[in-house]
Coordinates of C-alpha atoms and ligand atoms in Angstrom, one line a residue:
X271 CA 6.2 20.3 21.7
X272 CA 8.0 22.6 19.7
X273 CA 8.6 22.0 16.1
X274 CA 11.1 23.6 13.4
X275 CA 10.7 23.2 9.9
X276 CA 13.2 21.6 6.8
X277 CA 13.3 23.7 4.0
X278 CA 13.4 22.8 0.5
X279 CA 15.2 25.3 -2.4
X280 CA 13.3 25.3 -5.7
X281 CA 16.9 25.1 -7.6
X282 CA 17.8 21.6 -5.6
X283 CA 14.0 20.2 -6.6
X284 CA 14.4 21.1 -10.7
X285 CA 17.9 20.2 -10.2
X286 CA 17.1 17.1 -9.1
X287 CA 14.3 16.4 -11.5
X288 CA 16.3 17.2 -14.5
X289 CA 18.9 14.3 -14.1
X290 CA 16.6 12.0 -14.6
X291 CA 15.1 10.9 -17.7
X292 CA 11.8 10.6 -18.6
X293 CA 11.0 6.8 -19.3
X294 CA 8.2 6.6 -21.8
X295 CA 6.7 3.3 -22.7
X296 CA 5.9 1.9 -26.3
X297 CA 3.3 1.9 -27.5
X298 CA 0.0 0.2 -26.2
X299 CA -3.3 -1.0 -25.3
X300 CA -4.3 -1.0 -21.4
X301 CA -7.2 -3.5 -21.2
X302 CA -8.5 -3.3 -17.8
X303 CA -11.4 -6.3 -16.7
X304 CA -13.6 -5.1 -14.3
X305 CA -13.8 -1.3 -15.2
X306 CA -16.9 -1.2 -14.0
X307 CA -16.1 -1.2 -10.4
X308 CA -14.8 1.7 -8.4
X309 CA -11.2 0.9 -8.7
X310 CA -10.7 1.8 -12.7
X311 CA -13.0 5.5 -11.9
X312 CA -11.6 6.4 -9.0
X313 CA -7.9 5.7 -9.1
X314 CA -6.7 3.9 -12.6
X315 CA -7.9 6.3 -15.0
X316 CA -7.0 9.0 -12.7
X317 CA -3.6 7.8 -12.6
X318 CA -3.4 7.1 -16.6
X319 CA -4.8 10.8 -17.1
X320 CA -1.8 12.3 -14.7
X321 CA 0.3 10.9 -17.0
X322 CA -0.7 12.1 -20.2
X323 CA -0.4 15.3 -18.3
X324 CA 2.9 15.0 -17.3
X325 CA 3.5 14.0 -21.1
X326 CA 4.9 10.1 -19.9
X327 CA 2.3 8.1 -22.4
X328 CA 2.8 7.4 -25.7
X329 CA 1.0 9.1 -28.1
X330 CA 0.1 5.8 -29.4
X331 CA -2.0 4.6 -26.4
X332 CA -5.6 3.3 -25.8
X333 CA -7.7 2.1 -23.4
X334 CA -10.3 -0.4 -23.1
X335 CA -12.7 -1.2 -20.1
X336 CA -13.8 -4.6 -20.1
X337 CA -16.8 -5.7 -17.4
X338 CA -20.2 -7.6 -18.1
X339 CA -22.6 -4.8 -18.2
X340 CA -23.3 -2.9 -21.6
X341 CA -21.9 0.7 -20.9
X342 CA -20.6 1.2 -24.5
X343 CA -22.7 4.7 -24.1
X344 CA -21.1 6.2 -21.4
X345 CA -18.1 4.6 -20.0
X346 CA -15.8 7.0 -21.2
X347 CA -17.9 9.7 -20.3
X348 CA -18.0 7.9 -16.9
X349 CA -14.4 8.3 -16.9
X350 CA -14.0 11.8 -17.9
X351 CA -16.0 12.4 -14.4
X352 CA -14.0 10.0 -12.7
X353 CA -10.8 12.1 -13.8
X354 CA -12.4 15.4 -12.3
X355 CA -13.3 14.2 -9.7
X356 CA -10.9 12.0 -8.2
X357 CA -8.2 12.8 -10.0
X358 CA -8.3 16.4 -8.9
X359 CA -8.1 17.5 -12.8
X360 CA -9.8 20.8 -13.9
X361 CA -12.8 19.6 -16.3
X362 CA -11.4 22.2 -18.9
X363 CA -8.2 20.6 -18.8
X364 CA -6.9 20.8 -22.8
X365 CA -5.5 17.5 -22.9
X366 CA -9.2 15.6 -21.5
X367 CA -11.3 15.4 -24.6
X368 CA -8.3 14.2 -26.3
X369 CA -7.6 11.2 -24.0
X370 CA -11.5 10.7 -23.3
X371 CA -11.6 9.9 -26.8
X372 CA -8.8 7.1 -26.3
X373 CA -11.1 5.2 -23.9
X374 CA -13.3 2.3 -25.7
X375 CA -15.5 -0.2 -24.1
X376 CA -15.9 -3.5 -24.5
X377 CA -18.7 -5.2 -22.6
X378 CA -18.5 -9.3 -22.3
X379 CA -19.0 -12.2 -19.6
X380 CA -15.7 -13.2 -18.3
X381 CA -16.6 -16.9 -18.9
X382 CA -17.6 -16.3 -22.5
X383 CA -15.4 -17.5 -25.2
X384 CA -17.2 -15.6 -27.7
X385 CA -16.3 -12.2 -25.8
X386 CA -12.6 -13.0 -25.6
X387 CA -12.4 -13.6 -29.9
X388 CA -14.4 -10.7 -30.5
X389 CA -12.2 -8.2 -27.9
X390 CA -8.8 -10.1 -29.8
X391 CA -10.7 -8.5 -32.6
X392 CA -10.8 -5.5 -31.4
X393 CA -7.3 -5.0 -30.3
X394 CA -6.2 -5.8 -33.4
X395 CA -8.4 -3.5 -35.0
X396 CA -6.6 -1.3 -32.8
X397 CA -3.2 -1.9 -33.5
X398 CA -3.9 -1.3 -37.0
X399 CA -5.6 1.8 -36.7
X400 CA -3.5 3.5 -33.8
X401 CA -0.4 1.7 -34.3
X402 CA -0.4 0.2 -30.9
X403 CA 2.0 -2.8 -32.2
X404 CA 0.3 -5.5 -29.9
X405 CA 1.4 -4.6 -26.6
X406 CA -0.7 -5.2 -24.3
X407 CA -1.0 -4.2 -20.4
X408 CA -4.2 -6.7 -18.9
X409 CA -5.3 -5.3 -15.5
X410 CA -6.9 -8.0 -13.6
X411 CA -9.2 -5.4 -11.7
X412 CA -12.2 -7.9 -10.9
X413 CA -13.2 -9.9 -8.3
X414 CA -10.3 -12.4 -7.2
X415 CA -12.9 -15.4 -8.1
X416 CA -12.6 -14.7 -12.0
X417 CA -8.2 -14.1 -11.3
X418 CA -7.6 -17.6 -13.2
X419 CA -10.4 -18.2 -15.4
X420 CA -9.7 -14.8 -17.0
X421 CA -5.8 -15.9 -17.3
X422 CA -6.9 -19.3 -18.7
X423 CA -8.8 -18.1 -21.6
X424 CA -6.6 -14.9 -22.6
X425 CA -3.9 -18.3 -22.5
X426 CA -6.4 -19.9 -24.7
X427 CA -6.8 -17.5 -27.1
X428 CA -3.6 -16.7 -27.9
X429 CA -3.1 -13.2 -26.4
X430 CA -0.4 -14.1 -23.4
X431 CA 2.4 -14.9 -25.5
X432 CA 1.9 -13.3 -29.4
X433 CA 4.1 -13.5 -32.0
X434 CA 4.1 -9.8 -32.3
X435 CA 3.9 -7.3 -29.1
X436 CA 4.6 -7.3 -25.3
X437 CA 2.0 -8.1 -23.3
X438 CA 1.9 -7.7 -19.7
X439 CA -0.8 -8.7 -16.7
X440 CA -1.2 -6.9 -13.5
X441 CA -3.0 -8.4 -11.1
X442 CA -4.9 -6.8 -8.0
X443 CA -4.8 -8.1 -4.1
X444 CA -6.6 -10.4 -3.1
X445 CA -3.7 -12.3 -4.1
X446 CA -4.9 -15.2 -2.4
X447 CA -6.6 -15.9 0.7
X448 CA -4.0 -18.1 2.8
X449 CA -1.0 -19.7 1.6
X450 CA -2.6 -22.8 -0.3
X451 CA -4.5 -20.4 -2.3
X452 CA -2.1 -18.1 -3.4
X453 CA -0.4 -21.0 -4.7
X454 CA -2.9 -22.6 -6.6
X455 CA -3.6 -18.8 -8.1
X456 CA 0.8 -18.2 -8.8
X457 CA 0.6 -21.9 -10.3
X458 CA -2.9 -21.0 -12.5
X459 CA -1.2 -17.9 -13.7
X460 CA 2.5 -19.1 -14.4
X461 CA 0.7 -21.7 -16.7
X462 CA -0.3 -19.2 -19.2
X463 CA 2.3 -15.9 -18.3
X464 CA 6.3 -15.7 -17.7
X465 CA 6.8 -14.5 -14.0
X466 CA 8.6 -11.8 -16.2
X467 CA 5.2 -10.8 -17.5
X468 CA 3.2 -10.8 -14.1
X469 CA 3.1 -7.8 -12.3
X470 CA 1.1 -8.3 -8.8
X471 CA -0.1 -5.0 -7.5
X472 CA 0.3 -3.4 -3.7
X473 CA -0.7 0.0 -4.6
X474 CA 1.1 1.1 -1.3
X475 CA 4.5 0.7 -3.0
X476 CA 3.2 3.3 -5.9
X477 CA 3.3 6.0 -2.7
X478 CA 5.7 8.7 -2.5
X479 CA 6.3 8.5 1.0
X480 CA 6.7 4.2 1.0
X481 CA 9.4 4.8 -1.6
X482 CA 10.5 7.7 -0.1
X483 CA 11.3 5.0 3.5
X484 CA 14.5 3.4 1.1
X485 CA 15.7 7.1 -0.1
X486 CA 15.6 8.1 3.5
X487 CA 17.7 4.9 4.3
X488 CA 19.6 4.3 1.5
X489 CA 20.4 8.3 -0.1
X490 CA 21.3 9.2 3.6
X491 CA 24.9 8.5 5.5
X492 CA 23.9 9.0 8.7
X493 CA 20.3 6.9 8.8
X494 CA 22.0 3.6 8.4
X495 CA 24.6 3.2 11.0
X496 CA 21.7 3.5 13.6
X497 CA 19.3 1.3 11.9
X498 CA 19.8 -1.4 14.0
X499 CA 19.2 -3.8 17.2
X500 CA 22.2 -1.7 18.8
X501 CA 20.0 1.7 19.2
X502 CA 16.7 0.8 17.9
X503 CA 14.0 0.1 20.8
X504 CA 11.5 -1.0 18.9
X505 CA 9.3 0.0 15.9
X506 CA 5.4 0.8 15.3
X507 CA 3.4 0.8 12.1
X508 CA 0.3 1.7 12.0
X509 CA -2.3 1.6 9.6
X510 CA -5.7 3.3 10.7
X511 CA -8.7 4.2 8.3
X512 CA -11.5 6.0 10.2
X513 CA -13.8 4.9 7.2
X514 CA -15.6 1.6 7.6
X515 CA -16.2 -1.0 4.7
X516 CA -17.7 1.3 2.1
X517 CA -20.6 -1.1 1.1
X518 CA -17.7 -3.7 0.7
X519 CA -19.9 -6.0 2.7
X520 CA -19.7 -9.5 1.1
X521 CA -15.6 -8.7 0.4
X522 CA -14.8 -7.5 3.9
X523 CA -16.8 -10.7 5.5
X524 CA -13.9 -12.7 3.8
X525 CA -11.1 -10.9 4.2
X526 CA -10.8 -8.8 7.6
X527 CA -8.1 -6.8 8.4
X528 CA -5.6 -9.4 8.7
X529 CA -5.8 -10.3 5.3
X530 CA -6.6 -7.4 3.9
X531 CA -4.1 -4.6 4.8
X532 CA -1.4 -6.9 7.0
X533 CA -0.3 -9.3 5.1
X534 CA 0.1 -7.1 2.5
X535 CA 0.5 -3.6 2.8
X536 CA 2.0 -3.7 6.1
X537 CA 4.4 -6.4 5.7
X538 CA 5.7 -4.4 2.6
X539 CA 6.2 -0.9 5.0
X540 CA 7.8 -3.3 7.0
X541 CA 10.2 -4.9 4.4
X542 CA 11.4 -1.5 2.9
X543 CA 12.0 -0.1 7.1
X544 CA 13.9 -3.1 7.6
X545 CA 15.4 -4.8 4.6
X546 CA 19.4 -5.3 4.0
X547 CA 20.3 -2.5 0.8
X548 CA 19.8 -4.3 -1.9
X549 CA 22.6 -4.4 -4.7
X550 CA 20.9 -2.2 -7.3
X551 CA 17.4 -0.5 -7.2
X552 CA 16.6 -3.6 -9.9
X553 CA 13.6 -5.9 -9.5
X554 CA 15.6 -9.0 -8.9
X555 CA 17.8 -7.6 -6.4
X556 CA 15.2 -5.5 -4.4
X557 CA 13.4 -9.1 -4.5
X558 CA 15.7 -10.9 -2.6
X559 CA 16.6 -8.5 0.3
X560 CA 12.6 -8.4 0.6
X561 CA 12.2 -12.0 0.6
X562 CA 15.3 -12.4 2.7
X563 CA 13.6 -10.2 5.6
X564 CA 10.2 -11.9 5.8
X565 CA 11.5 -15.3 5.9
X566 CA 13.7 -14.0 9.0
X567 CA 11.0 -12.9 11.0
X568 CA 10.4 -15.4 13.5
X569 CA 7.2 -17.5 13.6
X570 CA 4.1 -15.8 15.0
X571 CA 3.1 -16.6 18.5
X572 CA -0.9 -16.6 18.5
X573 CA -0.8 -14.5 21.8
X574 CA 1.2 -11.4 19.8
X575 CA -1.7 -11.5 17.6
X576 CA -4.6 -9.9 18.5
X577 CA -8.4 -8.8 16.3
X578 CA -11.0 -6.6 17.2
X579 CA -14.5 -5.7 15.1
X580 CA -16.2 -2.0 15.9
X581 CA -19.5 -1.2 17.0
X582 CA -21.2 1.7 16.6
X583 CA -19.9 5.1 17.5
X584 CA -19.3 8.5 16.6
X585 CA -16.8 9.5 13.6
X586 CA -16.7 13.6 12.8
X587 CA -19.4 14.0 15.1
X588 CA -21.7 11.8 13.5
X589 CA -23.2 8.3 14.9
X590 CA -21.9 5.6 12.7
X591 CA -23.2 2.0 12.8
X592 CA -21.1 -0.5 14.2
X593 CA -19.6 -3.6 11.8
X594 CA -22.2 -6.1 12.2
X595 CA -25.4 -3.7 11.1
X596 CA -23.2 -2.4 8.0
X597 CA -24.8 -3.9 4.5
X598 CA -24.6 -7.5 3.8
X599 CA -22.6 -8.3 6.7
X600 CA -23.7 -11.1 9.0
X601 CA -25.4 -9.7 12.2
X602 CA -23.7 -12.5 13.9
X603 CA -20.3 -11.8 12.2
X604 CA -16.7 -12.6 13.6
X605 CA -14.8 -11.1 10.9
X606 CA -11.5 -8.9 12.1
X607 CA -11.9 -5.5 11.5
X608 CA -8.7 -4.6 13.3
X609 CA -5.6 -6.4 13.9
X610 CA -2.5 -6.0 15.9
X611 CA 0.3 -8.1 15.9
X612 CA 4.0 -8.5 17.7
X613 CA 6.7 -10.1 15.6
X614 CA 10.5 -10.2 16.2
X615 CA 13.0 -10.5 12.9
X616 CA 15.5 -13.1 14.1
X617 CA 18.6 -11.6 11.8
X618 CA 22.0 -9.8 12.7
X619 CA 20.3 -6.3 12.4
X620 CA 17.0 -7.0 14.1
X621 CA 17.4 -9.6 16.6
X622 CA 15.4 -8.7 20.0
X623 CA 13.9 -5.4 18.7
X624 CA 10.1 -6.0 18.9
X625 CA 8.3 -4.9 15.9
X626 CA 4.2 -3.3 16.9
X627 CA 1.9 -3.4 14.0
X628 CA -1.6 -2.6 13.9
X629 CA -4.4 -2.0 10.9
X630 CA -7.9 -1.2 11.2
X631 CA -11.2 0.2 10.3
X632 CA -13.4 2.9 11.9
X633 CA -10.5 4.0 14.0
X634 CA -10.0 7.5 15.9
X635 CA -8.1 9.6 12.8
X636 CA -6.6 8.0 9.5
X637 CA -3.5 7.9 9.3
X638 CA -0.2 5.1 8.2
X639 CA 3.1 5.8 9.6
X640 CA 5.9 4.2 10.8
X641 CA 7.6 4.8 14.1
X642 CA 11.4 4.0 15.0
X643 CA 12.1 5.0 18.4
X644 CA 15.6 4.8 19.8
X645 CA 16.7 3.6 22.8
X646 CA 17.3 6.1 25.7
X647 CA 21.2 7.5 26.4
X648 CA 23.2 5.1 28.2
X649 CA 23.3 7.9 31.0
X650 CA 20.4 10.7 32.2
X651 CA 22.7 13.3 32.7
X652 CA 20.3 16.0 32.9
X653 CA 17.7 13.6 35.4
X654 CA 19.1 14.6 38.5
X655 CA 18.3 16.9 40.8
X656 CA 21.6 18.4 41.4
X657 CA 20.8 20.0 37.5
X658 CA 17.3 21.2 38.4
X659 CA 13.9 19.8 36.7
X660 CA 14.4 17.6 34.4
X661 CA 10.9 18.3 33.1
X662 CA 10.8 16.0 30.0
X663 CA 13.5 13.2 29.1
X664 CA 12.1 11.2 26.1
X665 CA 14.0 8.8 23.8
X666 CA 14.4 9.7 20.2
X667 CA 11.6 8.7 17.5
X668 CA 11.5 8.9 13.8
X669 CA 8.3 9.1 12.1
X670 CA 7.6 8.7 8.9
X671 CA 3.9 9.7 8.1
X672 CA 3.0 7.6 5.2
X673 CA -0.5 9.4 4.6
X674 CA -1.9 11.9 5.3
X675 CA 0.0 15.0 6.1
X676 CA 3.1 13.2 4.4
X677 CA 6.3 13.7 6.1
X678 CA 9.1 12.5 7.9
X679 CA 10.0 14.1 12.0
X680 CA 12.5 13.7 14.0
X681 CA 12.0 14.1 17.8
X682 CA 15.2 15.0 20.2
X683 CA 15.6 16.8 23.4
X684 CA 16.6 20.7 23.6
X685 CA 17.2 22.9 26.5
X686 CA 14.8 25.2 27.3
X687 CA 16.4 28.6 27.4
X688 CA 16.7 30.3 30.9
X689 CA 19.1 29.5 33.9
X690 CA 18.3 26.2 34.5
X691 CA 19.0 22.7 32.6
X692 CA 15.5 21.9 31.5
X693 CA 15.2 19.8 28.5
X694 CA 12.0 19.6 26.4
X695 CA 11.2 17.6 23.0
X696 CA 11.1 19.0 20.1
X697 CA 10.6 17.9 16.6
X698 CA 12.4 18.5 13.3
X699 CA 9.6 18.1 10.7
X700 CA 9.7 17.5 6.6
X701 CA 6.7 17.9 5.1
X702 CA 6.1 17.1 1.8
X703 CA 3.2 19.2 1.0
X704 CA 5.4 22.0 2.3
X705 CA 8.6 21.3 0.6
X706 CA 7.5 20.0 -2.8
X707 CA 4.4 21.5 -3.1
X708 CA 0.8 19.1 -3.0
X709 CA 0.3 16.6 -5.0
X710 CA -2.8 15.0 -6.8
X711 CA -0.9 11.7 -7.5
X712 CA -2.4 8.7 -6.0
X713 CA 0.1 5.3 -6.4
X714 CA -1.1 4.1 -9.2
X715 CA 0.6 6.4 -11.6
X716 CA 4.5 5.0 -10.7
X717 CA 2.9 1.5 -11.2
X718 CA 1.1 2.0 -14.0
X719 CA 4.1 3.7 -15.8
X720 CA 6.6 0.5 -14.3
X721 CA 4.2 -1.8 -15.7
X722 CA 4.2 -0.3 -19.0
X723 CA 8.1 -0.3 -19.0
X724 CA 8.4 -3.9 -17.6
X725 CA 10.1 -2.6 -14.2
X726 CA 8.7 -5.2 -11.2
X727 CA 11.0 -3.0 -8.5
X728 CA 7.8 -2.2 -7.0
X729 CA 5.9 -5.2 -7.2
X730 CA 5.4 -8.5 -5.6
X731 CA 6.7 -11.3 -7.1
X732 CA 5.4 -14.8 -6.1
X733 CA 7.8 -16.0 -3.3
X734 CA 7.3 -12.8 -1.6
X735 CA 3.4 -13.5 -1.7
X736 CA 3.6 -17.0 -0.2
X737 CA 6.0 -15.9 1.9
X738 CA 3.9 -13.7 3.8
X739 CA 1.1 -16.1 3.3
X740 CA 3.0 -18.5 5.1
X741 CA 3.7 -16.4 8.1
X742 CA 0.5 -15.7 8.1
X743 CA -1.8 -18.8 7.8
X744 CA -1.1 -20.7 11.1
X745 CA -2.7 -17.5 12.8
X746 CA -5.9 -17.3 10.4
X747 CA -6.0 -21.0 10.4
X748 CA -6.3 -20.7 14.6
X749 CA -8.4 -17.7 14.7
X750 CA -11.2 -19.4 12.1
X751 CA -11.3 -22.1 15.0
X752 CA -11.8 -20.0 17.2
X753 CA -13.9 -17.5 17.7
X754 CA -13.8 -14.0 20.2
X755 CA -16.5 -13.8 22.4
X756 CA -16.1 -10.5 23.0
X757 CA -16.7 -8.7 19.4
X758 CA -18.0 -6.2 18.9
X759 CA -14.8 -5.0 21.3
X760 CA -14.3 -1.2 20.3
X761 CA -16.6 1.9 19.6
X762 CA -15.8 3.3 16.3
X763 CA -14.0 6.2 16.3
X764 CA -11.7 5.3 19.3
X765 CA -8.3 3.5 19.1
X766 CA -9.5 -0.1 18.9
X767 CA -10.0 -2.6 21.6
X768 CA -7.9 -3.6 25.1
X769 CA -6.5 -5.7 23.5
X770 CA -4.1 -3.9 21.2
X771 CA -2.8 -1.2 24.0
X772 CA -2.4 -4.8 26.0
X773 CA -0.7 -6.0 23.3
X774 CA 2.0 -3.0 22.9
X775 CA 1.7 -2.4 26.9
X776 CA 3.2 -5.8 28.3
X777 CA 6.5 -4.8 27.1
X778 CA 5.8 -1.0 28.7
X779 CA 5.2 0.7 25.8
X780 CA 2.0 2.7 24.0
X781 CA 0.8 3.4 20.6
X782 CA 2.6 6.7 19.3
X783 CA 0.1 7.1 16.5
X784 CA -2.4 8.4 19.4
X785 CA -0.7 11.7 19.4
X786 CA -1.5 14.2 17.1
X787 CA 0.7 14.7 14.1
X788 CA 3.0 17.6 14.8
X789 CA 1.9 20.4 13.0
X790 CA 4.0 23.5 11.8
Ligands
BG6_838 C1 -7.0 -1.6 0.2 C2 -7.9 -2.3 1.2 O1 -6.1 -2.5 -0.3 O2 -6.3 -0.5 0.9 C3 -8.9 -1.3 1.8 O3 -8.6 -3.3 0.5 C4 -8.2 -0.1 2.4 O4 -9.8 -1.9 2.7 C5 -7.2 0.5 1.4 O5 -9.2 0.8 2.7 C6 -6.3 1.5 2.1 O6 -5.6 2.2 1.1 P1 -5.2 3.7 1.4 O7 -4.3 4.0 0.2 O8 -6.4 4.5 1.4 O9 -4.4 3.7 2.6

């Protein structure tokens, strides 16, 4: 398939960057609980240390990692290797021993009164030594278990609402496990915060190329008119990791991909593909449109919803084990390491269009995007053989590759050049990488930088969680009762089980993500 290239003029980016204006947030103290795990190393100081490089922090701006082990020695040093290597930073970087030197440590059981006084103390030591004027940004970055007990006692000791400062908690997924709990968890919380103060985290909405699905919309005249029931055939996300749990074991064997990456990260791709424009780019309005969309989509029918678990198989040439021999997983395991699922939006816009998405682990390639494909002219002008070979008639398709290879195509029909009236698809491509140059940003940078300000555009608010919950639970609910007989039901490193293409397939279509990227 032929492919032509958009192309991007320098002038237009700086242009375009120069009429906006830099936000920078006051003054502050990140506190993140549970920096000992991967999360704060790999991606949050990462993101923090992008910032100070693009000169968005304050100068008045610390950060303390809170978890139960005593690393007072060397968790900032842990960090500074975190930043070079995750974070893509040069280990010379001039602004790194600066910013190491921000990062304290404060080690403490997360049950422990005791440690909550004593790290009150220290913030306030703090403020009064780097002027960081009590605000406070808590990132909840433990396990869910310790969510509400954590909440509870910074309620208790006085450091939600202060007299003096802003303070501000962010709060990872898990939100929740089904809809009960994620009520229980929004009730524990909006005991002791303001929803105002909560920010709940979905670190897909911190991606480029998720917000970049609304500008495409939303900045464009021409996108919109089509976006609809009238010449949309149907849409596709998918969401496939060809990593497996990463010694997630005991996590994974509770969540499964259903939970995991559906409920969440896919029904947000799907809110900002299919949403109503909101009234402003503002929290409150982007809110509502979202909300408005997932409580549209119609009920889920158990048979439009369909798991699968991997066995072992071959990934870059290399035999991998399947799910149920990974560590700490039950050998007899039925946990869902791949879901599909069929829904239909029952709104003006979206009524009858069937919507595909799928997520899983240990799949053929990785790689998110999202596929709109159009329905096929009324007429095939060019499929008869009074015009000669009609070699290849296909219906239009937008793609919008989330990750990786970042990018947005366009596929349409063009005549091949010669005498006769062949037609062959080819694709317009945007690529990111290409047009803007590569990036070492990974989500958490917007977020961090919106949380900081107080902007919840990007994320979830507490309806929006139970409502996904709610769609959701009937089908975990039914598949806990029940289990397959049949898992392990795909090799890893192939598309995922029957199942899926069965799902896709009984209304004649196939999984697009199957086909290679294009490539320029
Ligand atoms: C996380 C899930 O939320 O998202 C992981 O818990 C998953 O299981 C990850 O691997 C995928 O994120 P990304 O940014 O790599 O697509």
């Amino acid at each position: 398939m032929a492919t032509t290239e958009v192309r991007v003029s320098p002038e237009d980016v700086k242009q375009a960057a120069s009429q906006v204006h830099e936000r920078i947030p006051e003054p502050s103290v990140a506190v993140i609980f549970g920096a000992s795990g991967d999360l704060t190393k790999r991606k949050l100081l990462p993101a923090l240390f992008h910032l100070e490089q693009a000169g968005l922090l304050p100068e008045q701006f610390r950060i303390v990692g809170v978890a139960r082990r005593n690393l007072a020695n060397s968790f900032a040093e842990d960090m500074r290797e975190g930043i070079v290597e995750f974070g893509g930073v040069d280990k010379n970087d001039g602004k790194l021993d600066e910013f190491v030197k921000r990062i304290a440590y404060h080690a403490m059981d997360f049950d422990n009164e005791q440690g909550y006084a004593s790290l009150q103390e220290l913030l306030s030591q703090f403020d009064r030594d780097y002027g960081t004027r009590g605000n406070r940004l808590f990132y909840l970055a433990t396990a869910p278990d310790y969510f509400a007990d954590i909440v509870h006692r910074l309620g208790s000791h006085g450091m939600a609402k202060p007299e003096v400062g802003t303070v501000r908690v962010i709060i990872e997924k898990p939100f929740g496990h089904d809809l009960e709990s994620a009520k229980e968890l929004n009730d524990d919380v909006n005991t002791v915060f303001g929803e105002n103060q909560i920010f709940r985290i979905d670190h897909y909405l911190g991606k480029e190329t998720v917000q970049n699905v609304l500008v495409f919309r939303f900045a464009n005249g021409i996108f919109e008119p089509i976006w609809n029931r009238n010449f949309v055939d149907h849409v596709q996300i998918t969401a496939a990791e060809n990593i497996g749990i990463e010694g997630r074991g005991p996590f994974y064997e509770k969540a499964g991909a259903l939970r995991d990456v559906m409920q969440n990260h896919i029904m947000e791709l799907l809110s900002f593909v299919t949403m109503e424009p909101p009234a402003s780019f503002a929290a409150e309005a982007v809110r509502r449109e979202k909300i408005k969309l997932w409580t549209s989509i119609k009920p889920l029918n158990i048979f439009d919803c369909v798991r699968g678990q991997y066995g072992a198989g071959i990934i870059d040439n290399q035999m991998v084990k399947g799910y149920r021999e990974e560590d700490r997983v039950d050998p007899q395991s039925q946990t869902e390491t791949y879901a599909a699922v069929r829904l239909e939006i029952d709104n003006w816009r979206w009524a009858g269009v069937p919507f595909y998405m799928r997520a899983g682990k240990r799949l053929a390639k990785r790689v998110t995007e999202i596929t709109i494909q159009f329905k096929q002219p009324p007429m095939l002008l060019f499929g008869t053989h009074m015009h000669g070979p009609c070699t290849d008639i296909q219906p239009n398709r937008i793609t919008m590759r989330i990750q990786p290879d970042e990018g947005i195509s366009l596929r349409f029909g063009a005549k091949v050049p010669g005498p006769q009236m062949a037609v062959c698809p080819v694709v317009m491509d945007f690529n990111y990488a290409h047009a803007f140059g590569s990036s070492s940003a990974n989500g958490y940078e917007r977020l961090l930088l919106d949380a900081m300000l107080g902007d919840a555009t990007l994320f979830a608010h507490r309806d929006g969680v139970e409502t996904t919950w709610a769609l959701y639970t009937p089908v975990l609910d039914a598949w806990a009762t029940k289990y397959p007989q049949t898992f392990p039901n795909y090799a890893a490193g192939t598309w995922g089980p029957e199942c899926g293409d069965e799902l896709i397939g009984r209304d004649g279509h196939t999984w697009h993500s199957v086909e290679v990227s294009p490539k320029v």
